[in-house]
Short mmCIF file of C-alpha atoms in Angstrom, two decimals:
data_model
loop_
_atom_site.label_atom_id
_atom_site.label_comp_id
_atom_site.label_asym_id
_atom_site.label_seq_id
_atom_site.Cartn_x
_atom_site.Cartn_y
_atom_site.Cartn_z
CA MET A 116 90.28 -3.92 -2.32
CA LYS A 117 90.99 -0.80 -4.29
CA ASN A 118 87.54 -0.99 -6.15
CA LEU A 119 85.78 -1.41 -2.52
CA ASN A 120 87.89 1.58 -1.35
CA SER A 121 86.78 3.71 -4.20
CA PHE A 122 83.10 2.78 -3.79
CA ALA A 123 83.24 3.61 -0.10
CA ALA A 124 84.84 6.97 -0.94
CA THR A 125 82.13 7.75 -3.68
CA MET A 126 79.34 7.07 -1.32
CA ILE A 127 80.89 9.28 1.44
CA PHE A 128 81.27 12.20 -1.16
CA ALA A 129 77.99 11.67 -2.59
CA SER A 130 76.22 11.56 0.92
CA VAL A 131 77.81 14.72 1.71
CA LEU A 132 76.57 16.39 -1.48
CA ALA A 133 73.25 15.03 -0.99
CA PRO A 134 71.86 17.99 0.98
CA ILE A 135 72.71 20.22 -1.78
CA SER A 136 71.47 18.10 -4.58
CA ALA A 137 68.17 17.53 -2.79
CA ILE A 138 67.37 21.33 -2.58
CA ALA A 139 68.01 21.82 -6.32
CA GLN A 140 65.81 18.82 -7.46
CA SER A 141 62.22 17.79 -7.25
CA PRO A 142 60.72 16.90 -3.91
CA ASP A 143 60.28 13.25 -4.92
CA THR A 144 63.69 12.33 -6.57
CA HIS A 145 67.40 12.06 -5.43
CA PRO A 146 70.47 11.12 -7.33
CA PHE A 147 71.02 7.94 -5.30
CA GLY A 148 67.46 6.82 -4.77
CA VAL A 149 66.78 8.58 -1.59
CA ASN A 150 63.75 10.43 -1.02
CA ILE A 151 64.27 14.02 -0.13
CA SER A 152 61.40 16.40 0.86
CA ARG A 153 61.73 20.30 0.64
CA GLY A 154 58.81 20.79 2.83
CA LEU A 155 59.48 22.65 6.26
CA THR A 156 58.25 22.13 9.80
CA MET A 157 58.77 23.69 13.05
CA THR A 158 58.82 20.31 14.96
CA GLY A 159 62.07 18.59 13.89
CA ASN A 160 62.32 15.94 11.18
CA PHE A 161 59.97 16.16 8.17
CA SER A 162 61.58 14.18 5.35
CA GLN A 163 63.83 11.26 5.49
CA GLY A 164 64.76 8.27 3.21
CA TYR A 165 66.88 4.88 3.62
CA MET A 166 68.37 2.79 0.88
CA ASN A 167 71.34 0.47 0.69
CA GLY A 168 72.86 1.37 4.02
CA ILE A 169 72.58 5.12 3.40
CA PHE A 170 70.13 7.35 5.36
CA GLN A 171 69.57 10.86 5.01
CA THR A 172 67.11 13.31 6.71
CA ASN A 173 66.52 16.95 6.63
CA THR A 174 65.68 18.92 9.87
CA PHE A 175 64.78 22.57 10.82
CA ASN A 176 66.09 23.70 14.01
CA ALA A 177 63.50 26.09 15.24
CA ARG A 178 65.87 27.63 17.75
CA ARG A 179 68.68 28.21 15.29
CA THR A 180 66.10 28.83 12.42
CA GLN A 181 68.41 27.00 9.85
CA MET A 182 68.18 23.82 7.60
CA ARG A 183 70.27 20.96 8.72
CA SER A 184 70.89 17.86 6.80
CA MET A 185 71.67 14.48 8.63
CA THR A 186 73.34 11.56 6.79
CA CYS A 187 73.88 7.96 8.12
CA ILE A 188 76.12 5.55 6.34
CA GLY A 189 76.34 1.87 7.06
CA PHE A 190 74.50 -1.40 7.34
CA ASN A 191 73.61 -0.71 11.14
CA CYS A 192 71.72 2.55 10.60
CA ALA A 193 68.59 0.65 12.33
CA ASN A 194 66.94 3.72 13.76
CA PRO A 195 67.54 6.36 10.99
CA GLY A 196 67.71 9.82 12.34
CA GLY A 197 67.77 8.68 16.11
CA ASP A 198 66.51 10.73 18.81
CA ALA A 199 64.95 14.05 17.80
CA THR A 200 67.59 15.75 19.80
CA ASP A 201 70.26 13.86 18.45
CA LEU A 202 71.32 16.11 15.72
CA TYR A 203 74.45 15.41 13.38
CA THR A 204 75.66 15.96 10.05
CA LEU A 205 77.12 12.56 9.20
CA SER A 206 76.98 9.15 11.09
CA LEU A 207 78.83 5.92 10.29
CA GLU A 208 77.00 3.09 11.90
CA SER A 209 78.44 -0.36 11.45
CA THR A 210 80.16 -3.11 13.23
CA ARG A 211 83.51 -1.58 12.62
CA PRO A 212 82.75 1.68 11.12
CA ASP A 213 86.16 2.78 9.63
CA LEU A 214 86.82 5.76 7.35
CA LEU A 215 89.22 5.42 4.64
CA PHE A 216 90.98 8.30 2.60
CA VAL A 217 92.32 7.20 -0.66
CA ASP A 218 94.60 9.64 -2.59
CA ARG A 219 94.06 9.42 -6.26
CA GLU A 220 96.90 11.61 -7.21
CA GLU A 221 99.05 8.77 -7.68
CA GLY A 222 100.81 8.61 -11.38
CA GLN A 223 99.35 12.18 -12.05
CA SER A 224 102.18 14.24 -10.69
CA PRO A 225 106.00 13.53 -9.88
CA PHE A 226 105.20 14.81 -6.40
CA PHE A 227 102.26 12.21 -5.76
CA SER A 228 101.67 10.91 -2.10
CA GLU A 229 102.11 7.01 -1.90
CA HIS A 230 100.09 6.74 1.39
CA ASP A 231 96.52 6.26 2.09
CA TRP A 232 94.98 6.72 5.48
CA ARG A 233 92.34 5.14 7.65
CA ILE A 234 90.53 6.20 10.65
CA VAL A 235 90.06 3.21 12.88
CA ILE A 236 87.38 2.66 15.40
CA ASN A 237 87.79 0.03 18.13
CA ASN A 238 88.77 -3.30 17.13
CA ASP A 239 89.91 -4.39 13.75
CA ASP A 240 90.04 -7.81 12.41
CA SER A 241 93.52 -8.64 13.70
CA GLU A 242 92.81 -8.00 17.16
CA PRO A 243 90.92 -10.80 19.23
CA ILE A 244 90.34 -8.78 22.29
CA GLN A 245 87.98 -5.62 22.85
CA VAL A 246 89.76 -2.35 22.03
CA ASN A 247 87.97 0.89 22.61
CA ARG A 248 89.94 3.46 20.66
CA PHE A 249 89.92 6.09 18.06
CA ALA A 250 93.23 5.68 15.92
CA ILE A 251 94.66 6.74 12.60
CA GLN A 252 96.33 4.01 10.56
CA ASP A 253 98.76 4.26 7.57
CA GLU A 254 97.21 2.05 5.08
CA GLU A 255 100.59 1.70 3.29
CA THR A 256 102.48 0.31 6.18
CA GLY A 257 99.85 -0.89 8.36
CA LEU A 258 101.09 1.07 11.50
CA ILE A 259 98.89 3.00 13.71
CA PRO A 260 100.96 6.09 14.66
CA PHE A 261 97.98 7.72 16.47
CA THR A 262 95.63 6.26 19.12
CA LEU A 263 93.09 7.77 21.55
CA MET A 264 91.69 5.26 24.12
CA GLY A 265 88.13 5.11 25.39
CA ASN A 266 87.58 6.93 28.76
CA ALA A 267 90.53 9.09 28.34
CA PRO A 268 90.11 11.92 30.69
CA VAL A 269 89.19 15.32 29.68
CA ASN A 270 91.89 17.47 27.88
CA SER A 271 94.19 14.50 27.46
CA LEU A 272 95.45 16.21 24.48
CA PHE A 273 94.82 19.94 23.79
CA VAL A 274 96.30 22.33 21.31
CA ASP A 275 95.50 25.96 21.66
CA ALA A 276 95.33 28.57 19.08
CA ASN A 277 99.19 29.48 19.70
CA GLY A 278 100.27 25.91 19.09
CA ASP A 279 100.95 25.31 22.74
CA ILE A 280 100.17 21.65 23.75
CA GLY A 281 98.33 20.92 26.98
CA LEU A 282 98.36 17.26 28.51
CA GLY A 283 95.44 17.56 31.27
CA THR A 284 94.85 21.02 30.75
CA SER A 285 92.91 23.06 28.10
CA ILE A 286 94.89 26.35 29.02
CA PRO A 287 98.41 25.54 28.42
CA GLN A 288 100.76 28.24 29.43
CA ALA A 289 104.01 27.02 27.46
CA ASP A 290 104.77 25.08 24.44
CA LEU A 291 104.13 21.86 26.52
CA HIS A 292 102.18 22.07 29.70
CA ILE A 293 101.38 18.91 31.78
CA ILE A 294 99.07 18.87 34.78
CA GLU A 295 98.38 15.96 37.12
CA SER A 296 96.49 15.93 40.44
CA ASP A 297 99.40 14.37 42.20
CA PHE A 298 102.54 14.15 40.28
CA VAL A 299 103.79 14.33 36.74
CA ARG A 300 105.86 11.54 35.10
CA ILE A 301 107.90 11.52 32.06
CA GLN A 302 109.34 8.38 30.94
CA LEU A 303 112.05 8.00 28.29
CA GLY A 304 113.00 4.40 27.12
CA VAL A 305 115.50 2.96 24.75
CA THR A 306 115.01 -0.43 23.03
CA GLY A 307 117.50 -2.43 21.35
CA SER A 308 120.46 -4.62 22.46
CA THR A 309 120.86 -2.57 25.61
CA PRO A 310 117.53 -1.38 26.86
CA LYS A 311 117.43 1.71 29.18
CA SER A 312 114.52 3.38 30.82
CA TRP A 313 114.52 6.79 32.69
CA GLU A 314 111.83 8.86 34.35
CA MET A 315 111.49 12.57 35.21
CA THR A 316 108.92 12.83 38.10
CA GLY A 317 107.59 16.17 39.37
CA SER A 318 105.90 16.70 42.82
CA GLY A 319 107.30 18.40 45.77
CA GLN A 320 110.67 17.68 44.01
CA LEU A 321 111.87 16.98 40.63
CA PHE A 322 113.38 13.40 40.38
CA ALA A 323 115.39 11.61 37.67
CA ILE A 324 114.99 8.10 38.23
CA SER A 325 116.91 5.02 36.61
CA TYR A 326 114.52 2.15 36.32
CA ASP A 327 117.47 -0.24 35.55
CA SER A 328 119.36 0.44 38.90
CA ALA A 329 116.47 1.85 40.90
CA ALA A 330 118.50 5.02 41.64
CA LEU A 331 117.78 8.68 42.01
CA PRO A 332 121.02 10.33 40.75
CA PHE A 333 119.23 13.79 40.30
CA ILE A 334 116.85 15.62 42.74
CA LEU A 335 115.76 19.33 42.84
CA PHE A 336 113.85 20.34 45.73
CA ASP A 337 111.11 22.94 45.48
CA GLY A 338 112.09 26.19 46.73
CA ALA A 339 115.77 25.82 45.51
CA PRO A 340 117.35 29.27 45.21
CA THR A 341 118.17 31.01 41.77
CA ALA A 342 121.17 29.72 40.10
CA SER A 343 121.57 26.75 42.49
CA PHE A 344 123.16 24.97 39.53
CA THR A 345 124.29 26.73 36.29
CA VAL A 346 126.65 25.52 33.19
CA ASP A 347 127.68 28.24 30.92
CA PRO A 348 128.32 28.06 27.32
CA ALA A 349 132.04 27.45 28.09
CA GLY A 350 131.06 24.38 30.34
CA GLN A 351 131.89 26.18 33.43
CA VAL A 352 129.58 25.11 36.42
CA GLY A 353 128.42 27.65 38.82
CA LEU A 354 126.90 26.75 42.29
CA GLY A 355 125.08 29.81 43.48
CA ILE A 356 126.06 32.14 40.54
CA LEU A 357 124.52 32.63 37.09
CA SER A 358 127.89 33.50 35.48
CA PRO A 359 130.65 31.21 36.80
CA GLU A 360 134.24 32.22 36.18
CA GLU A 361 136.21 28.88 36.67
CA LYS A 362 135.31 25.40 35.70
CA LEU A 363 133.73 25.25 39.30
CA HIS A 364 132.48 28.35 41.08
CA ILE A 365 130.92 28.31 44.47
CA GLN A 366 129.36 31.59 45.47
CA THR A 367 127.19 32.44 48.55
CA ASN A 368 125.29 35.59 48.75
CA THR A 369 123.70 35.28 52.28
CA PRO A 370 125.36 37.12 55.03
CA ASN A 371 127.37 34.89 57.58
CA THR A 372 127.09 31.87 55.07
CA ASP A 373 130.55 30.38 54.02
CA ALA A 374 131.31 29.03 50.75
CA PHE A 375 132.10 25.25 51.68
CA ALA A 376 132.70 22.42 49.39
CA LEU A 377 132.23 19.01 51.33
CA PHE A 378 133.83 15.76 49.99
CA ASP A 379 132.16 13.13 52.10
CA ALA A 380 133.33 9.56 52.10
CA ASN A 381 130.35 7.72 53.75
CA GLY A 382 131.26 4.20 52.85
CA ALA A 383 133.39 1.78 55.05
CA GLY A 384 137.20 1.95 53.94
CA SER A 385 136.79 5.04 51.83
CA ASP A 386 138.88 8.10 51.90
CA ALA A 387 137.85 11.59 50.96
CA ALA A 388 140.22 13.31 48.64
CA PHE A 389 140.50 15.61 45.60
CA ARG A 390 143.31 15.67 43.13
CA LEU A 391 144.92 18.60 40.96
CA ARG A 392 146.43 17.39 37.72
CA GLN A 393 148.18 19.09 34.84
CA ASN A 394 149.58 17.43 31.62
CA GLY A 395 152.35 20.05 30.65
CA VAL A 396 156.00 19.65 30.44
CA THR A 397 156.19 17.49 33.68
CA PRO A 398 152.72 15.87 34.09
CA THR A 399 151.98 15.69 37.69
CA THR A 400 148.95 14.69 39.84
CA TRP A 401 148.62 15.99 43.24
CA GLU A 402 146.03 14.87 45.84
CA PHE A 403 144.69 15.93 49.11
CA ARG A 404 143.56 12.90 50.99
CA ASN A 405 141.77 12.54 54.39
CA GLN A 406 143.00 9.01 55.29
CA GLN A 407 140.03 6.91 56.82
CA ASP A 408 142.38 4.67 58.98
CA SER A 409 144.37 7.48 60.70
CA GLY A 410 142.47 10.78 60.00
CA ARG A 411 145.42 12.45 58.89
CA LEU A 412 145.42 14.93 55.97
CA ASN A 413 148.13 13.66 53.34
CA VAL A 414 149.26 15.78 50.84
CA GLY A 415 151.28 14.00 47.87
CA LEU A 416 151.52 12.72 44.57
CA ALA A 417 148.51 10.54 43.57
CA GLY A 418 150.13 7.04 43.72
CA GLY A 419 153.40 8.23 44.96
CA ASN A 420 155.18 9.87 47.60
CA THR A 421 153.41 11.86 50.45
CA PRO A 422 155.73 14.65 51.64
CA LEU A 423 153.28 16.39 53.91
CA LYS A 424 151.07 14.74 56.56
CA ILE A 425 148.92 16.70 59.06
CA ASP A 426 147.65 14.55 62.13
CA ASN A 427 144.04 15.12 63.18
CA ALA A 428 145.19 15.61 66.54
CA ALA A 429 147.70 18.42 65.86
CA ASN A 430 147.68 21.47 67.95
CA ASN A 431 146.50 24.91 66.91
CA ASN A 432 148.94 27.29 65.10
CA LEU A 433 151.84 24.70 65.15
CA LEU A 434 153.37 26.46 62.09
CA ARG A 435 152.66 29.92 61.05
CA LEU A 436 154.13 31.81 57.81
CA GLY A 437 154.31 35.53 58.68
CA ARG A 438 153.33 37.20 61.95
CA ASN A 439 152.44 40.81 62.90
CA GLY A 440 153.72 42.53 60.08
CA LYS A 441 156.48 40.38 59.57
CA PRO A 442 155.90 38.45 56.19
CA ASP A 443 159.25 36.78 56.07
CA GLU A 444 158.84 35.17 59.36
CA VAL A 445 158.35 31.39 59.92
CA VAL A 446 157.01 30.50 63.26
CA VAL A 447 157.09 26.98 64.73
CA THR A 448 155.31 26.87 68.00
CA GLY A 449 155.74 23.17 68.90
CA THR A 450 158.62 20.82 69.22
CA LEU A 451 160.65 20.30 65.93
CA VAL A 452 161.41 16.73 65.40
CA VAL A 453 163.79 15.74 62.42
CA ASN A 454 164.08 12.17 61.02
CA ASN A 455 161.39 10.69 63.34
CA THR A 456 163.35 11.58 66.42
CA ASP A 457 164.36 14.55 68.46
CA MET A 458 167.56 16.34 67.82
CA ASN A 459 170.39 13.79 68.54
CA VAL A 460 173.08 15.65 70.47
CA PRO A 461 176.74 14.71 69.54
CA ASP A 462 177.63 13.23 73.04
CA TYR A 463 180.67 11.54 71.62
CA VAL A 464 182.74 14.71 72.00
CA PHE A 465 182.64 14.21 75.97
CA ALA A 466 183.51 10.73 75.50
CA PRO A 467 186.96 9.55 76.61
CA GLY A 468 189.61 9.16 73.83
CA TYR A 469 187.69 11.92 71.64
CA GLU A 470 190.54 13.71 69.75
CA LEU A 471 189.62 17.42 70.62
CA PRO A 472 191.32 19.36 67.91
CA THR A 473 193.43 22.27 69.33
CA LEU A 474 192.90 25.69 68.99
CA ALA A 475 195.89 26.00 66.83
CA GLU A 476 194.55 23.37 64.58
CA ILE A 477 191.27 25.10 64.27
CA ASP A 478 193.05 28.43 63.76
CA ALA A 479 195.02 26.76 60.76
CA PHE A 480 191.95 25.17 59.38
CA ILE A 481 190.15 28.54 59.38
CA ALA A 482 193.15 30.26 57.80
CA ASP A 483 193.14 27.75 54.90
CA ASN A 484 189.37 27.24 54.44
CA GLY A 485 187.45 30.24 55.64
CA HIS A 486 185.05 28.32 57.91
CA LEU A 487 185.06 26.06 60.77
CA PRO A 488 185.85 22.22 60.37
CA GLY A 489 182.77 20.00 60.04
CA VAL A 490 180.46 23.00 59.03
CA PRO A 491 179.30 23.59 55.48
CA SER A 492 180.76 26.57 53.59
CA ALA A 493 178.60 29.29 52.34
CA THR A 494 179.47 28.12 48.69
CA GLU A 495 178.22 24.51 49.76
CA VAL A 496 174.94 26.08 51.16
CA ALA A 497 174.49 28.20 47.94
CA GLU A 498 174.92 25.05 45.71
CA THR A 499 173.24 22.31 47.58
CA GLY A 500 170.93 23.98 50.01
CA LEU A 501 170.97 23.80 54.00
CA ASP A 502 170.47 20.69 55.85
CA MET A 503 168.95 21.93 58.89
CA THR A 504 169.81 18.44 60.86
CA GLN A 505 173.19 18.65 59.79
CA MET A 506 173.62 22.31 60.37
CA GLN A 507 172.20 21.63 64.10
CA LEU A 508 174.38 18.88 64.85
CA ALA A 509 177.43 20.54 63.46
CA GLN A 510 176.79 23.52 65.55
CA LEU A 511 176.32 21.52 68.66
CA GLU A 512 179.37 19.76 68.08
CA LYS A 513 181.10 22.78 67.83
CA ILE A 514 179.63 24.11 70.96
CA GLU A 515 180.72 21.04 72.90
CA GLU A 516 184.26 21.39 71.44
CA LEU A 517 184.38 24.88 72.47
CA THR A 518 183.15 24.12 75.95
CA LEU A 519 185.77 21.65 76.36
CA HIS A 520 188.42 24.09 75.25
CA VAL A 521 186.81 26.60 77.82
CA ILE A 522 187.15 23.92 80.58
CA ASP A 523 190.85 23.44 79.68
CA LEU A 524 191.49 27.19 79.43
CA GLY A 525 189.72 27.58 82.88
CA LYS A 526 191.83 24.73 84.51
CA ALA A 527 194.93 26.41 83.01
CA ASN A 528 193.84 30.03 84.16
CA ALA A 529 193.21 28.48 87.74
CA GLU A 530 196.80 27.07 87.71
CA GLN A 531 198.11 30.39 86.73
CA ARG A 532 196.30 32.02 89.27
CA ASP A 533 197.74 29.60 91.87
CA ARG A 534 201.01 30.20 90.72
CA ILE A 535 200.65 33.95 90.58
CA ALA A 536 199.52 33.78 94.19
CA GLN A 537 202.63 31.48 95.24
CA LEU A 538 204.81 34.13 93.28
CA GLU A 539 203.30 37.06 94.91
CA GLY A 540 203.68 35.68 98.44
CA MET A 541 207.43 34.70 97.80
CA VAL A 542 207.98 38.33 96.45
CA ALA A 543 206.18 39.92 99.68
CA ALA A 544 208.45 37.70 101.89
CA LEU A 545 211.62 38.89 100.18
CA LEU A 546 210.53 42.37 100.59
CA ALA A 547 209.90 41.98 104.22
CA ASP A 548 213.49 40.68 104.84
CA HIS A 549 214.96 43.52 103.45
#
């Protein structure tokens, strides 16, 4: 095979040198037995020869006023020279006209190349079907890294003087420029144990398509504004901003346009939520959840307690922190309910048999403790905090006890007024007798 390849390469080399040799020799001889004539004519071919699959002809192009040599190599050079207008320098005509490049540097340099290359035209012996192609094959491996199929459209592959590559265009405007009449598709495939396939498609929108799931996880519409989506070198994401200042930064620049973030749970049985997590000294994850079965906003620990719930039918301004220049004011405009019920009044004070402490007892307790009985002291509040429910019940109990004391005092005062009136009548009667 090497000898045959060497012969083919020698024949090609000789055919290229033939026009030069022909000019330097006599009109009737040629080193390879091809007759060459040095005469000129203004009408086209004037001398030609054919031997052992090698055909050569010399022509003169009247319009270009220059000599042109044409060589045909192959055992299918049936019509040497072809049509008078079919001018060429080298023609390979055979059943499978391949062109082999053999590098003879092997063994002559420590940096020699080990691969020979072949230009393959159409089918080779291993292919039973018709293949119309121009291909380049690695003779060392038998692999074909480059193939150009027949009927490929114009400018299927174009490399301009700047190295820009055009696919479908002869005037690429970027390093890689792809033009199609309807939409452009770029497919990325991974073979192996877990094959995957993705496609980028551009038309009115830019799509990223997963062939495995038939999903479109990414869509970019034509006309999207500048900086619609930005990821900076620190991994911070900006929506509407080129220089995000946080991990997620949303900005709107159009007047009367709010910067909303919408968490939309569209599936049945799904809540909408977002979580805040830190892994410091006390790792905690808080969540804000819009509960689908109640419509409430729940604020609590993820997977834990929910200390705050806001009903979806809650009235406006039920709770306000600060009001009209009073930053320390807390305003509750609705009804305050504690422990799932309205404030439970201590009606037991008015029940028969209740042991109402006397004023003397209360006076003695205050003298010893510095606060009312049943009411937490200032020291207790500072240490454990103030239980509003307990305080309100204790205050109501004292008010009811005080009411009973006032009633008793009123009754005693009425009795005293009656007795005073009686005594005043008796005094008046005695004075009248005297």
